[in-house]
Amino acid sequence: MIDGKKTMLSGMQSTGIITLGNYLGALKNWVNLNEEEDIKCFYGIMDLHSITVRQEPANLRKSARTLLLLYIAAGLDPEKNCIFFQSHVPAHPQLAWILNCYTYMGEMNRMTQFKDKAAKHADNINTGLFTYPVLMAADILLYQADYVPVGKDQMQHLEITRDIANRFNGIYGDVFTIPEAYIGKSGARIMSLQDPTKKMSKSDENPNATISLLDDKDTIMRKFKKAVTDSDGFIAYSDDKPGIKNLIDIYCAVTSKSVDEALKESDGMGYGQLKEMVGEAVVAELVPLQERFEALSKDKEYIDKIIKENAEQASYYANKTLRKVMKKVGFTELPR
Ligand code: TRP
């Protein structure tokens, strides 16, 4: 709770492209939350998390700023929500250090995302990658978040956040709000266009597998045309037909229509026509977003002002929690 309002925090790592899957699974849900006046929302550009995998400095800088612009272009109002760069709020790594001392190796060893990432980056299994969930716990607990909208793959990290918070509260009294998962209206899980049994992932090596939010119209249509389906030749919404199911899920998520409506509209179509229908719906959703993105890219002054003001706002709330924690733990207060 902050100022009598329920509080929500979420964020994405600023690495590489942002995909249609990130958008439909997370960002679009956050935008729907914009309308809920009684929830105070914080959205982080989690750039400290990004360096758990080696980054080219220029790319990191560029993708962090791009992510901010995409948040705003997608409809997150930076005047109503606090949208900030994690690296601008030193309280995040400060609290993460403290929480590291209340987290067990055994707990971190069980994190499935760590195991996956360690296998993928076997040449750079750094301790930041290992304690990544503790930094994520700090992100959430600093803002006393009641709700955290997360997908399935982040559920384990939210659970460990709750465990750490409960452990800390058990020792020192009520310091942290215990966060709950927030399940949005359309928690769409979008699959790869090339292997519809796998989640659409920004790190996929095949560019045809993903749609970037900044792909142009022709690229989007071409990628949908190439989408892998099956050889049955009829449209049905079923787990046995993951390619077709994914296309319908994408269509429903961008148009806010039901599966029944989508099936009615595509009745009698061939796969080629279905792909065209879905591609056009995605283009209709992304083109206006891209136009807003372009306009924002030209307004450096406005964006700089947003970055500065929101970093100050985030720091204000984060420091409040950090000061409380430091006092509880027993650190000496700086004499005034
Ligand atoms: N780990 C999240 C992801 O990869 C990003 C993230 C970092 C996050 N800190 C967070 C998400 C805090 C929710 C809350 O998607």
Tab-separated table of C-alpha atoms and ligand atoms in Angstrom:
chain	number	residue	atom	x	y	z
A	1	MET	CA	0.000	0.000	0.000
A	2	ILE	CA	1.128	3.524	-0.779
A	3	ASP	CA	-0.854	6.627	0.183
A	4	GLY	CA	-3.870	4.445	0.937
A	5	LYS	CA	-3.828	2.867	-2.536
A	6	LYS	CA	-3.099	-0.712	-3.477
A	7	THR	CA	0.235	-0.886	-5.219
A	8	MET	CA	1.374	-2.846	-8.244
A	9	LEU	CA	4.822	-3.352	-9.686
A	10	SER	CA	6.027	-5.034	-12.815
A	11	GLY	CA	8.762	-4.700	-15.355
A	12	MET	CA	10.743	-6.195	-18.179
A	13	GLN	CA	14.402	-6.653	-18.771
A	14	SER	CA	15.792	-4.281	-21.331
A	15	THR	CA	17.483	-6.714	-23.648
A	16	GLY	CA	17.045	-7.152	-27.379
A	17	ILE	CA	13.686	-6.768	-29.054
A	18	ILE	CA	10.263	-6.716	-27.435
A	19	THR	CA	8.043	-9.311	-29.058
A	20	LEU	CA	4.356	-9.596	-29.767
A	21	GLY	CA	4.413	-12.251	-27.012
A	22	ASN	CA	5.756	-9.759	-24.430
A	23	TYR	CA	3.153	-7.270	-25.590
A	24	LEU	CA	0.107	-9.533	-25.520
A	25	GLY	CA	1.245	-11.452	-22.436
A	26	ALA	CA	2.233	-8.479	-20.300
A	27	LEU	CA	2.295	-4.938	-21.646
A	28	LYS	CA	-1.275	-4.892	-22.975
A	29	ASN	CA	-2.531	-6.126	-19.605
A	30	TRP	CA	-0.702	-3.367	-17.840
A	31	VAL	CA	-2.352	-0.845	-20.143
A	32	ASN	CA	-5.770	-2.224	-19.163
A	33	LEU	CA	-4.815	-1.611	-15.539
A	34	ASN	CA	-4.317	2.065	-16.377
A	35	GLU	CA	-8.032	2.469	-16.024
A	36	GLU	CA	-8.067	1.259	-12.434
A	37	GLU	CA	-7.755	4.544	-10.589
A	38	ASP	CA	-7.343	2.979	-7.169
A	39	ILE	CA	-4.129	1.092	-7.933
A	40	LYS	CA	-0.780	2.878	-7.892
A	41	CYS	CA	1.366	1.276	-10.611
A	42	PHE	CA	5.131	1.116	-10.955
A	43	TYR	CA	6.780	-0.189	-14.116
A	44	GLY	CA	10.498	-0.804	-14.165
A	45	ILE	CA	12.921	-0.965	-17.029
A	46	MET	CA	14.975	-3.679	-15.384
A	47	ASP	CA	18.392	-2.838	-16.773
A	48	LEU	CA	20.314	-4.159	-13.761
A	49	HIS	CA	18.889	-7.583	-14.510
A	50	SER	CA	20.031	-7.273	-18.124
A	51	ILE	CA	23.729	-7.483	-17.281
A	52	THR	CA	23.411	-10.991	-15.858
A	53	VAL	CA	24.043	-11.804	-19.516
A	54	ARG	CA	26.904	-9.971	-21.242
A	55	GLN	CA	25.716	-6.806	-23.007
A	56	GLU	CA	27.249	-4.473	-25.545
A	57	PRO	CA	27.151	-1.060	-23.742
A	58	ALA	CA	25.682	0.818	-26.721
A	59	ASN	CA	23.017	-1.859	-27.195
A	60	LEU	CA	22.074	-1.870	-23.529
A	61	ARG	CA	21.664	1.913	-23.540
A	62	LYS	CA	19.602	1.799	-26.707
A	63	SER	CA	17.344	-1.084	-25.701
A	64	ALA	CA	16.600	0.476	-22.305
A	65	ARG	CA	15.451	3.713	-23.915
A	66	THR	CA	13.535	1.821	-26.588
A	67	LEU	CA	11.722	-0.118	-23.867
A	68	LEU	CA	10.673	3.097	-22.140
A	69	LEU	CA	9.328	4.473	-25.432
A	70	LEU	CA	7.477	1.221	-26.101
A	71	TYR	CA	5.860	1.298	-22.658
A	72	ILE	CA	4.566	4.795	-23.372
A	73	ALA	CA	3.653	4.104	-27.015
A	74	ALA	CA	1.680	1.042	-25.911
A	75	GLY	CA	-0.423	3.293	-23.705
A	76	LEU	CA	1.165	3.448	-20.247
A	77	ASP	CA	0.683	7.033	-19.190
A	78	PRO	CA	3.938	8.257	-17.620
A	79	GLU	CA	2.078	11.043	-15.828
A	80	LYS	CA	-0.203	8.589	-14.036
A	81	ASN	CA	2.186	5.648	-13.599
A	82	CYS	CA	5.714	5.628	-12.307
A	83	ILE	CA	7.895	4.314	-15.143
A	84	PHE	CA	11.536	4.222	-14.165
A	85	PHE	CA	14.957	2.765	-14.946
A	86	GLN	CA	16.010	0.318	-12.244
A	87	SER	CA	19.619	1.565	-12.456
A	88	HIS	CA	18.468	5.087	-11.523
A	89	VAL	CA	17.262	3.910	-8.123
A	90	PRO	CA	20.249	2.679	-6.082
A	91	ALA	CA	17.889	1.393	-3.394
A	92	HIS	CA	17.313	-1.684	-5.621
A	93	PRO	CA	20.843	-3.126	-5.377
A	94	GLN	CA	21.116	-1.875	-1.790
A	95	LEU	CA	18.053	-3.797	-0.661
A	96	ALA	CA	19.077	-6.753	-2.815
A	97	TRP	CA	22.350	-6.977	-0.882
A	98	ILE	CA	20.532	-7.028	2.429
A	99	LEU	CA	18.017	-9.611	1.202
A	100	ASN	CA	20.874	-11.773	-0.092
A	101	CYS	CA	21.767	-12.257	3.553
A	102	TYR	CA	18.274	-13.609	4.260
A	103	THR	CA	18.164	-16.012	1.318
A	104	TYR	CA	19.578	-19.528	1.280
A	105	MET	CA	21.765	-21.074	-1.384
A	106	GLY	CA	19.415	-24.054	-1.403
A	107	GLU	CA	16.479	-21.828	-2.333
A	108	MET	CA	18.323	-20.244	-5.232
A	109	ASN	CA	19.562	-23.638	-6.391
A	110	ARG	CA	15.968	-24.681	-6.978
A	111	MET	CA	15.167	-21.830	-9.398
A	112	THR	CA	14.359	-23.370	-12.754
A	113	GLN	CA	15.085	-20.177	-14.702
A	114	PHE	CA	18.618	-20.146	-13.284
A	115	LYS	CA	19.144	-23.728	-14.384
A	116	ASP	CA	17.862	-22.929	-17.895
A	117	LYS	CA	19.927	-19.782	-18.238
A	118	ALA	CA	23.055	-21.397	-16.811
A	119	ALA	CA	22.737	-24.147	-19.396
A	120	LYS	CA	22.306	-21.567	-22.160
A	121	HIS	CA	25.202	-19.348	-21.052
A	122	ALA	CA	27.587	-22.015	-19.810
A	123	ASP	CA	30.573	-19.714	-20.439
A	124	ASN	CA	29.256	-17.016	-18.086
A	125	ILE	CA	27.474	-18.477	-15.063
A	126	ASN	CA	28.025	-15.434	-12.875
A	127	THR	CA	26.738	-14.956	-9.317
A	128	GLY	CA	24.448	-12.151	-10.535
A	129	LEU	CA	22.599	-14.716	-12.606
A	130	PHE	CA	22.375	-16.890	-9.500
A	131	THR	CA	20.972	-14.148	-7.246
A	132	TYR	CA	18.794	-12.608	-9.962
A	133	PRO	CA	15.598	-13.535	-8.029
A	134	VAL	CA	16.819	-11.640	-4.951
A	135	LEU	CA	17.151	-8.443	-6.973
A	136	MET	CA	13.679	-9.110	-8.311
A	137	ALA	CA	12.429	-9.500	-4.737
A	138	ALA	CA	13.974	-6.126	-3.906
A	139	ASP	CA	12.217	-4.554	-6.945
A	140	ILE	CA	8.881	-5.746	-5.652
A	141	LEU	CA	9.284	-5.249	-1.908
A	142	LEU	CA	10.706	-1.701	-2.130
A	143	TYR	CA	7.362	-0.444	-3.412
A	144	GLN	CA	5.303	-2.450	-0.910
A	145	ALA	CA	3.578	-4.021	-3.916
A	146	ASP	CA	0.282	-5.768	-3.245
A	147	TYR	CA	0.103	-7.130	-6.777
A	148	VAL	CA	2.643	-8.304	-9.317
A	149	PRO	CA	1.362	-9.201	-12.779
A	150	VAL	CA	3.585	-12.036	-13.904
A	151	GLY	CA	3.412	-14.890	-16.340
A	152	LYS	CA	3.839	-18.536	-15.436
A	153	ASP	CA	7.600	-18.431	-15.973
A	154	GLN	CA	8.039	-15.804	-13.232
A	155	MET	CA	5.757	-17.473	-10.678
A	156	GLN	CA	8.627	-19.208	-8.926
A	157	HIS	CA	10.384	-15.857	-8.507
A	158	LEU	CA	7.280	-14.351	-6.974
A	159	GLU	CA	7.026	-17.295	-4.573
A	160	ILE	CA	10.606	-16.808	-3.401
A	161	THR	CA	9.883	-13.083	-2.967
A	162	ARG	CA	7.025	-13.972	-0.658
A	163	ASP	CA	9.212	-16.427	1.255
A	164	ILE	CA	11.982	-13.858	1.748
A	165	ALA	CA	9.477	-11.173	2.807
A	166	ASN	CA	7.770	-13.499	5.287
A	167	ARG	CA	11.124	-14.535	6.724
A	168	PHE	CA	12.181	-10.911	7.156
A	169	ASN	CA	8.839	-9.893	8.682
A	170	GLY	CA	9.071	-12.871	11.005
A	171	ILE	CA	12.324	-11.540	12.442
A	172	TYR	CA	11.694	-7.778	12.418
A	173	GLY	CA	7.925	-7.252	12.426
A	174	ASP	CA	5.744	-5.943	9.611
A	175	VAL	CA	8.215	-4.365	7.228
A	176	PHE	CA	7.123	-5.660	3.834
A	177	THR	CA	3.752	-6.100	2.168
A	178	ILE	CA	3.416	-9.705	0.995
A	179	PRO	CA	2.801	-9.504	-2.778
A	180	GLU	CA	0.280	-11.551	-4.708
A	181	ALA	CA	0.273	-12.543	-8.353
A	182	TYR	CA	-2.082	-10.445	-10.451
A	183	ILE	CA	-3.786	-12.402	-13.173
A	184	GLY	CA	-4.885	-10.088	-15.973
A	185	LYS	CA	-7.892	-10.387	-18.264
A	186	SER	CA	-5.947	-11.649	-21.252
A	187	GLY	CA	-2.861	-13.422	-19.978
A	188	ALA	CA	-2.277	-14.632	-23.497
A	189	ARG	CA	0.595	-17.058	-23.932
A	190	ILE	CA	1.868	-16.518	-27.453
A	191	MET	CA	3.905	-19.272	-29.077
A	192	SER	CA	6.700	-19.229	-31.640
A	193	LEU	CA	5.504	-18.860	-35.239
A	194	GLN	CA	8.040	-21.486	-36.312
A	195	ASP	CA	7.506	-24.011	-33.504
A	196	PRO	CA	4.085	-23.434	-31.928
A	197	THR	CA	4.862	-25.844	-29.077
A	198	LYS	CA	7.488	-23.369	-27.783
A	199	LYS	CA	6.852	-19.955	-26.235
A	200	MET	CA	7.655	-16.958	-28.471
A	201	SER	CA	11.027	-15.819	-27.169
A	202	LYS	CA	13.037	-12.689	-27.915
A	203	SER	CA	16.210	-14.751	-27.878
A	204	ASP	CA	15.009	-17.111	-30.626
A	205	GLU	CA	17.667	-17.363	-33.303
A	206	ASN	CA	15.156	-17.715	-36.128
A	207	PRO	CA	13.797	-14.204	-36.849
A	208	ASN	CA	10.695	-15.725	-38.469
A	209	ALA	CA	9.697	-17.215	-35.121
A	210	THR	CA	8.981	-13.856	-33.487
A	211	ILE	CA	7.240	-10.599	-34.311
A	212	SER	CA	9.053	-7.553	-32.964
A	213	LEU	CA	6.828	-4.653	-31.943
A	214	LEU	CA	8.854	-2.564	-34.356
A	215	ASP	CA	8.604	-4.872	-37.400
A	216	ASP	CA	7.134	-3.071	-40.405
A	217	LYS	CA	3.889	-4.072	-42.089
A	218	ASP	CA	5.470	-6.176	-44.845
A	219	THR	CA	7.696	-8.044	-42.408
A	220	ILE	CA	4.746	-8.852	-40.169
A	221	MET	CA	2.650	-10.132	-43.095
A	222	ARG	CA	5.565	-12.185	-44.425
A	223	LYS	CA	6.244	-13.800	-41.042
A	224	PHE	CA	2.591	-14.763	-40.641
A	225	LYS	CA	2.547	-16.180	-44.153
A	226	LYS	CA	5.492	-18.409	-43.179
A	227	ALA	CA	3.967	-19.454	-39.831
A	228	VAL	CA	4.145	-23.199	-39.241
A	229	THR	CA	0.717	-24.872	-39.028
A	230	ASP	CA	-0.227	-28.458	-39.935
A	231	SER	CA	-1.362	-30.391	-42.961
A	232	ASP	CA	-4.980	-31.096	-41.900
A	233	GLY	CA	-6.338	-28.222	-43.947
A	234	PHE	CA	-9.197	-27.271	-41.600
A	235	ILE	CA	-9.476	-24.617	-38.917
A	236	ALA	CA	-10.215	-25.744	-35.359
A	237	TYR	CA	-9.205	-24.537	-31.912
A	238	SER	CA	-7.517	-27.511	-30.304
A	239	ASP	CA	-4.324	-28.539	-28.528
A	240	ASP	CA	-3.735	-31.040	-31.337
A	241	LYS	CA	-3.375	-28.101	-33.710
A	242	PRO	CA	-0.937	-25.811	-31.888
A	243	GLY	CA	-0.112	-23.697	-34.959
A	244	ILE	CA	-3.732	-22.838	-35.733
A	245	LYS	CA	-4.531	-22.417	-32.043
A	246	ASN	CA	-1.690	-19.917	-31.704
A	247	LEU	CA	-2.926	-17.898	-34.695
A	248	ILE	CA	-6.418	-17.752	-33.197
A	249	ASP	CA	-5.020	-16.822	-29.762
A	250	ILE	CA	-3.064	-13.961	-31.331
A	251	TYR	CA	-6.152	-12.792	-33.223
A	252	CYS	CA	-8.294	-12.873	-30.081
A	253	ALA	CA	-5.694	-11.096	-27.984
A	254	VAL	CA	-5.228	-8.195	-30.413
A	255	THR	CA	-8.916	-7.766	-31.255
A	256	SER	CA	-10.342	-8.626	-27.796
A	257	LYS	CA	-12.699	-11.045	-29.537
A	258	SER	CA	-13.686	-14.473	-28.213
A	259	VAL	CA	-12.495	-17.761	-29.720
A	260	ASP	CA	-16.072	-18.413	-30.914
A	261	GLU	CA	-16.157	-15.116	-32.759
A	262	ALA	CA	-12.766	-15.804	-34.334
A	263	LEU	CA	-13.920	-19.254	-35.468
A	264	LYS	CA	-17.109	-17.806	-36.943
A	265	GLU	CA	-15.150	-15.146	-38.853
A	266	SER	CA	-12.677	-17.668	-40.226
A	267	ASP	CA	-15.316	-20.259	-41.110
A	268	GLY	CA	-14.563	-21.783	-44.515
A	269	MET	CA	-11.187	-20.049	-44.853
A	270	GLY	CA	-8.010	-21.800	-45.957
A	271	TYR	CA	-4.860	-21.459	-43.840
A	272	GLY	CA	-3.523	-18.748	-46.157
A	273	GLN	CA	-6.604	-16.604	-45.604
A	274	LEU	CA	-6.515	-17.170	-41.848
A	275	LYS	CA	-2.879	-16.076	-41.711
A	276	GLU	CA	-3.764	-12.959	-43.672
A	277	MET	CA	-6.635	-12.139	-41.314
A	278	VAL	CA	-4.402	-12.527	-38.257
A	279	GLY	CA	-1.496	-10.620	-39.842
A	280	GLU	CA	-3.774	-7.719	-40.733
A	281	ALA	CA	-5.187	-7.575	-37.205
A	282	VAL	CA	-1.660	-7.451	-35.787
A	283	VAL	CA	-0.659	-4.731	-38.259
A	284	ALA	CA	-3.752	-2.719	-37.292
A	285	GLU	CA	-2.709	-2.931	-33.646
A	286	LEU	CA	1.008	-2.256	-34.106
A	287	VAL	CA	1.048	0.497	-36.739
A	288	PRO	CA	-0.520	3.149	-34.458
A	289	LEU	CA	1.818	2.045	-31.654
A	290	GLN	CA	4.786	2.451	-34.004
A	291	GLU	CA	3.606	5.920	-35.028
A	292	ARG	CA	3.487	6.974	-31.388
A	293	PHE	CA	6.914	5.412	-30.901
A	294	GLU	CA	8.316	7.451	-33.815
A	295	ALA	CA	6.847	10.681	-32.480
A	296	LEU	CA	8.259	10.009	-29.011
A	297	SER	CA	11.695	9.205	-30.472
A	298	LYS	CA	11.848	12.753	-31.822
A	299	ASP	CA	10.941	14.360	-28.520
A	300	LYS	CA	14.142	13.934	-26.544
A	301	GLU	CA	13.370	16.746	-24.139
A	302	TYR	CA	10.018	15.284	-23.091
A	303	ILE	CA	11.459	11.794	-22.633
A	304	ASP	CA	14.398	13.107	-20.600
A	305	LYS	CA	11.970	14.958	-18.354
A	306	ILE	CA	9.906	11.782	-17.852
A	307	ILE	CA	13.035	9.776	-17.006
A	308	LYS	CA	14.171	12.328	-14.464
A	309	GLU	CA	10.826	12.916	-12.756
A	310	ASN	CA	9.937	9.262	-12.536
A	311	ALA	CA	13.361	8.312	-11.169
A	312	GLU	CA	12.829	10.870	-8.426
A	313	GLN	CA	9.371	9.569	-7.666
A	314	ALA	CA	10.499	5.937	-7.597
A	315	SER	CA	13.472	6.831	-5.392
A	316	TYR	CA	11.215	8.616	-2.944
A	317	TYR	CA	9.095	5.523	-2.308
A	318	ALA	CA	11.971	3.054	-2.534
A	319	ASN	CA	14.143	4.996	-0.083
A	320	LYS	CA	11.321	5.119	2.420
A	321	THR	CA	11.249	1.316	2.546
A	322	LEU	CA	15.034	1.015	2.462
A	323	ARG	CA	15.446	3.373	5.450
A	324	LYS	CA	12.957	1.314	7.425
A	325	VAL	CA	14.784	-1.909	6.573
A	326	MET	CA	18.206	-0.490	7.477
A	327	LYS	CA	16.941	0.721	10.819
A	328	LYS	CA	15.371	-2.658	11.604
A	329	VAL	CA	18.544	-4.533	10.698
A	330	GLY	CA	20.583	-2.280	12.965
A	331	PHE	CA	22.667	-0.066	10.740
A	332	THR	CA	23.817	3.218	12.215
A	333	GLU	CA	21.835	6.193	11.012
A	334	LEU	CA	23.866	8.955	9.417
A	335	PRO	CA	23.926	11.836	11.941
A	336	ARG	CA	22.152	14.916	10.589
B	1	TRP	N1	12.432	-11.193	-14.377
B	1	TRP	C1	11.384	-10.522	-15.102
B	1	TRP	C2	11.322	-11.082	-16.520
B	1	TRP	O1	12.314	-11.539	-17.044
B	1	TRP	C3	11.624	-9.033	-15.152
B	1	TRP	C4	11.554	-8.440	-13.808
B	1	TRP	C5	12.589	-7.942	-13.069
B	1	TRP	C6	10.374	-8.289	-13.031
B	1	TRP	N2	12.132	-7.457	-11.888
B	1	TRP	C7	10.779	-7.654	-11.830
B	1	TRP	C8	9.028	-8.618	-13.245
B	1	TRP	C9	9.852	-7.367	-10.836
B	1	TRP	C10	8.110	-8.337	-12.236
B	1	TRP	C11	8.529	-7.714	-11.029
B	1	TRP	O2	10.270	-11.047	-17.111
